[in-house]
mmCIF file of C-alpha atoms in Angstrom:
data_model
loop_
_atom_site.group_PDB
_atom_site.id
_atom_site.type_symbol
_atom_site.label_atom_id
_atom_site.label_comp_id
_atom_site.label_asym_id
_atom_site.label_seq_id
_atom_site.Cartn_x
_atom_site.Cartn_y
_atom_site.Cartn_z
ATOM 1 C CA PHE A 282 -9.848 35.823 2.306
ATOM 2 C CA LEU A 283 -12.908 33.255 2.233
ATOM 3 C CA GLN A 284 -11.044 30.043 3.219
ATOM 4 C CA PRO A 285 -9.291 31.428 6.246
ATOM 5 C CA VAL A 286 -12.702 33.282 7.708
ATOM 6 C CA LEU A 287 -14.467 29.832 7.180
ATOM 7 C CA PHE A 288 -12.003 27.805 8.727
ATOM 8 C CA LEU A 289 -11.550 30.054 11.710
ATOM 9 C CA LEU A 290 -15.421 30.527 12.223
ATOM 10 C CA ALA A 291 -15.818 27.066 12.245
ATOM 11 C CA MET A 292 -12.796 25.502 13.847
ATOM 12 C CA GLY A 293 -11.653 28.555 15.870
ATOM 13 C CA PHE A 294 -15.015 29.903 17.137
ATOM 14 C CA GLY A 295 -17.237 26.714 16.852
ATOM 15 C CA LEU A 296 -14.791 23.923 17.903
ATOM 16 C CA GLY A 297 -12.670 26.304 20.028
ATOM 17 C CA ALA A 298 -15.465 27.189 22.181
ATOM 18 C CA LEU A 299 -16.046 23.805 23.075
ATOM 19 C CA VAL A 300 -12.100 23.111 23.541
ATOM 20 C CA ASP A 301 -11.922 26.253 25.551
ATOM 21 C CA ARG A 302 -14.859 25.565 27.743
ATOM 22 C CA GLY A 303 -13.490 22.237 28.561
ATOM 23 C CA GLN A 304 -10.441 23.887 29.766
ATOM 24 C CA ALA A 305 -8.010 21.627 27.658
ATOM 25 C CA ALA A 306 -4.407 22.488 28.595
ATOM 26 C CA LEU A 307 -2.790 23.856 25.133
ATOM 27 C CA PRO A 308 0.746 24.683 24.921
ATOM 28 C CA GLY A 309 1.596 28.220 26.114
ATOM 29 C CA ASP A 310 -2.136 27.976 27.631
ATOM 30 C CA VAL A 311 -3.409 29.948 24.894
ATOM 31 C CA PRO A 312 -7.301 29.909 23.764
ATOM 32 C CA TYR A 313 -7.702 27.323 21.003
ATOM 33 C CA LEU A 314 -8.126 29.852 18.236
ATOM 34 C CA VAL A 315 -4.711 31.287 18.704
ATOM 35 C CA PHE A 316 -3.304 27.757 18.730
ATOM 36 C CA LEU A 317 -5.155 26.951 15.686
ATOM 37 C CA GLY A 318 -4.094 29.769 13.697
ATOM 38 C CA PRO A 319 -0.387 29.601 12.720
ATOM 39 C CA GLY A 320 -0.961 25.807 12.072
ATOM 40 C CA LEU A 321 -4.006 26.733 9.717
ATOM 41 C CA LEU A 322 -1.723 29.445 8.124
ATOM 42 C CA ALA A 323 1.201 26.735 7.327
ATOM 43 C CA SER A 324 -1.058 24.042 6.335
ATOM 44 C CA SER A 325 -2.937 26.170 3.865
ATOM 45 C CA CYS A 326 0.431 27.114 2.103
ATOM 46 C CA MET A 327 1.355 23.340 2.131
ATOM 47 C CA GLN A 328 -2.029 22.502 0.320
ATOM 48 C CA THR A 329 -1.741 25.515 -2.001
ATOM 49 C CA GLY A 330 1.693 24.711 -2.875
ATOM 50 C CA SER A 331 0.701 20.969 -3.759
ATOM 51 C CA PHE A 332 -2.560 21.804 -5.840
ATOM 52 C CA GLU A 333 -0.816 24.736 -7.738
ATOM 53 C CA SER A 334 1.883 22.358 -8.894
ATOM 54 C CA ALA A 335 -0.272 19.298 -9.698
ATOM 55 C CA PHE A 336 -2.951 19.581 -12.377
ATOM 56 C CA PRO A 337 -1.951 22.934 -13.848
ATOM 57 C CA ILE A 338 1.731 21.534 -14.348
ATOM 58 C CA LEU A 339 0.357 18.366 -15.791
ATOM 59 C CA GLY A 340 -2.127 20.449 -18.046
ATOM 60 C CA LYS A 341 0.656 22.717 -19.370
ATOM 61 C CA MET A 342 2.589 19.770 -20.259
ATOM 62 C CA THR A 343 0.406 17.237 -21.547
ATOM 63 C CA TRP A 344 -3.043 18.687 -22.636
ATOM 64 C CA ARG A 345 -2.083 22.438 -23.531
ATOM 65 C CA ARG A 346 1.688 21.894 -24.405
ATOM 66 C CA ASN A 347 2.488 25.542 -23.096
ATOM 67 C CA TYR A 348 6.065 24.196 -22.169
ATOM 68 C CA GLU A 349 6.657 22.512 -25.402
ATOM 69 C CA ALA A 350 5.764 26.090 -27.148
ATOM 70 C CA MET A 351 8.420 27.762 -24.483
ATOM 71 C CA VAL A 352 11.180 25.608 -24.987
ATOM 72 C CA ALA A 353 10.878 26.304 -28.762
ATOM 73 C CA THR A 354 12.143 29.582 -27.783
ATOM 74 C CA PRO A 355 15.626 30.936 -26.264
ATOM 75 C CA LEU A 356 14.185 29.597 -22.709
ATOM 76 C CA GLY A 357 15.454 26.477 -20.991
ATOM 77 C CA VAL A 358 13.983 24.024 -18.739
ATOM 78 C CA PRO A 359 15.673 25.624 -15.744
ATOM 79 C CA SER A 360 14.167 29.017 -16.708
ATOM 80 C CA ILE A 361 10.731 27.662 -16.956
ATOM 81 C CA VAL A 362 11.072 25.718 -13.654
ATOM 82 C CA LEU A 363 12.326 29.009 -11.526
ATOM 83 C CA GLY A 364 9.632 31.133 -13.340
ATOM 84 C CA GLU A 365 6.640 28.446 -12.063
ATOM 85 C CA LEU A 366 8.409 28.290 -8.913
ATOM 86 C CA ALA A 367 8.585 32.142 -8.702
ATOM 87 C CA TRP A 368 4.585 32.153 -9.695
ATOM 88 C CA VAL A 369 3.834 29.887 -7.062
ATOM 89 C CA GLY A 370 5.825 31.600 -4.455
ATOM 90 C CA LEU A 371 3.957 34.891 -5.409
ATOM 91 C CA ARG A 372 0.772 33.093 -5.082
ATOM 92 C CA LEU A 373 1.751 31.648 -1.719
ATOM 93 C CA THR A 374 2.664 34.980 -0.675
ATOM 94 C CA MET A 375 -0.785 36.469 -1.327
ATOM 95 C CA VAL A 376 -2.384 33.485 0.430
ATOM 96 C CA ALA A 377 -0.390 33.580 3.436
ATOM 97 C CA THR A 378 -0.526 37.632 3.645
ATOM 98 C CA ALA A 379 -4.327 37.038 3.216
ATOM 99 C CA PHE A 380 -4.404 34.644 6.039
ATOM 100 C CA ALA A 381 -2.369 36.544 8.458
ATOM 101 C CA VAL A 382 -4.716 39.421 7.805
ATOM 102 C CA VAL A 383 -7.687 37.384 8.706
ATOM 103 C CA LEU A 384 -5.770 36.150 11.883
ATOM 104 C CA THR A 385 -5.060 39.463 12.911
ATOM 105 C CA LEU A 386 -8.907 40.633 12.266
ATOM 106 C CA PHE A 387 -9.996 37.685 14.230
ATOM 107 C CA GLY A 388 -7.779 38.289 17.240
ATOM 108 C CA ALA A 389 -6.177 35.097 16.547
ATOM 109 C CA THR A 390 -2.364 36.096 17.259
ATOM 110 C CA ARG A 391 -0.657 37.337 20.196
ATOM 111 C CA SER A 392 2.646 38.312 18.873
ATOM 112 C CA VAL A 393 4.285 40.286 16.285
ATOM 113 C CA LEU A 394 5.906 37.020 15.162
ATOM 114 C CA LEU A 395 3.031 36.448 12.932
ATOM 115 C CA ALA A 396 5.018 38.831 10.313
ATOM 116 C CA ALA A 397 7.801 36.163 10.346
ATOM 117 C CA ALA A 398 5.124 33.193 10.085
ATOM 118 C CA VAL A 399 4.378 34.459 6.434
ATOM 119 C CA PRO A 400 7.688 33.748 5.039
ATOM 120 C CA ALA A 401 7.992 30.387 6.803
ATOM 121 C CA ALA A 402 4.515 29.395 5.405
ATOM 122 C CA VAL A 403 5.503 30.406 1.894
ATOM 123 C CA LEU A 404 8.737 28.434 2.260
ATOM 124 C CA THR A 405 6.655 25.726 3.449
ATOM 125 C CA GLY A 406 4.520 25.604 0.539
ATOM 126 C CA LEU A 407 7.493 25.858 -1.954
ATOM 127 C CA ALA A 408 9.063 22.795 -0.213
ATOM 128 C CA PHE A 409 5.910 21.030 -1.353
ATOM 129 C CA SER A 410 5.447 22.814 -4.570
ATOM 130 C CA ALA A 411 8.864 21.768 -6.114
ATOM 131 C CA PRO A 412 8.566 17.931 -5.645
ATOM 132 C CA MET A 413 5.052 17.912 -6.652
ATOM 133 C CA MET A 414 5.988 19.698 -9.931
ATOM 134 C CA ALA A 415 8.628 17.296 -10.375
ATOM 135 C CA TYR A 416 6.250 14.465 -10.017
ATOM 136 C CA ALA A 417 3.803 16.228 -12.535
ATOM 137 C CA ALA A 418 6.441 16.220 -14.806
ATOM 138 C CA THR A 419 6.604 12.575 -15.039
ATOM 139 C CA LEU A 420 2.842 11.913 -15.487
ATOM 140 C CA ARG A 421 0.659 11.472 -18.549
ATOM 141 C CA GLN A 422 -2.619 11.593 -16.532
ATOM 142 C CA GLY A 423 -3.941 13.035 -13.444
ATOM 143 C CA GLY A 424 -5.300 10.123 -11.792
ATOM 144 C CA ASN A 425 -2.217 9.367 -9.600
ATOM 145 C CA PHE A 426 -2.659 12.643 -7.677
ATOM 146 C CA ASN A 427 -5.509 11.168 -5.863
ATOM 147 C CA VAL A 428 -3.180 8.987 -4.086
ATOM 148 C CA VAL A 429 -0.794 11.503 -2.987
ATOM 149 C CA PHE A 430 -3.483 14.025 -2.098
ATOM 150 C CA ARG A 431 -5.346 11.257 0.024
ATOM 151 C CA PHE A 432 -2.441 9.131 1.459
ATOM 152 C CA ILE A 433 0.197 12.071 2.009
ATOM 153 C CA ILE A 434 -0.843 15.662 2.023
ATOM 154 C CA THR A 435 -4.328 15.056 3.762
ATOM 155 C CA PRO A 436 -2.684 13.028 6.709
ATOM 156 C CA LEU A 437 0.122 15.594 7.038
ATOM 157 C CA PHE A 438 -2.524 18.159 7.254
ATOM 158 C CA LEU A 439 -4.553 16.211 9.953
ATOM 159 C CA PHE A 440 -1.799 14.722 12.050
ATOM 160 C CA SER A 441 0.611 17.629 12.077
ATOM 161 C CA GLY A 442 -0.274 19.358 15.076
ATOM 162 C CA VAL A 443 -2.627 21.839 13.427
ATOM 163 C CA PHE A 444 -5.681 20.685 15.260
ATOM 164 C CA PHE A 445 -4.316 19.224 18.387
ATOM 165 C CA PRO A 446 -0.758 19.200 20.165
ATOM 166 C CA VAL A 447 1.063 16.408 18.975
ATOM 167 C CA THR A 448 2.405 15.638 22.530
ATOM 168 C CA ARG A 449 -1.156 14.166 22.947
ATOM 169 C CA LEU A 450 -0.324 11.446 20.465
ATOM 170 C CA PRO A 451 0.861 7.806 21.436
ATOM 171 C CA PRO A 452 4.562 7.745 21.844
ATOM 172 C CA LEU A 453 5.019 5.754 18.348
ATOM 173 C CA LEU A 454 2.695 8.206 16.364
ATOM 174 C CA GLN A 455 4.856 11.316 17.821
ATOM 175 C CA ALA A 456 7.956 9.830 16.423
ATOM 176 C CA VAL A 457 6.166 9.539 13.242
ATOM 177 C CA ALA A 458 5.118 13.043 13.219
ATOM 178 C CA ALA A 459 8.517 14.307 14.300
ATOM 179 C CA TRP A 460 9.874 12.546 10.857
ATOM 180 C CA THR A 461 6.966 14.077 8.876
ATOM 181 C CA PRO A 462 7.299 17.623 7.231
#
């Protein structure tokens, strides 16, 4: 609950007060807090899904050898992968639900469609989790994750339309944003 509270206080109320005072035209003519909320919900699941499938998976494969022990039982690799994805899905459901509750408490939603945004955010997180898990399975050290987080996850977070409408970007960058998840 702390992450959404801090994000909404800083960006929604802090920056949002400046954006709303400047009378910026946001899609749907909504206050900045209402514009920001759903994007933060989806992006927090994207980041959580990516992080939960990076170092924890690498650690279980390389340092702690959890998967080696699991494969020695009747479990197979598909069962292990599905189990990990199910755990990440459960974790993402908890994160998205907590975020939705905080959005509601802050008055950052104007629609009952927020209930539909929770499973959509969970699926977004799983869409990032599965490839990250596959990538983590190929590594022996964690240094390569810095490149993924710095040059893929962070730019997607910053330029995906969470903080400002994509329509305000130059046409070339709008086309790039349309092709990114």
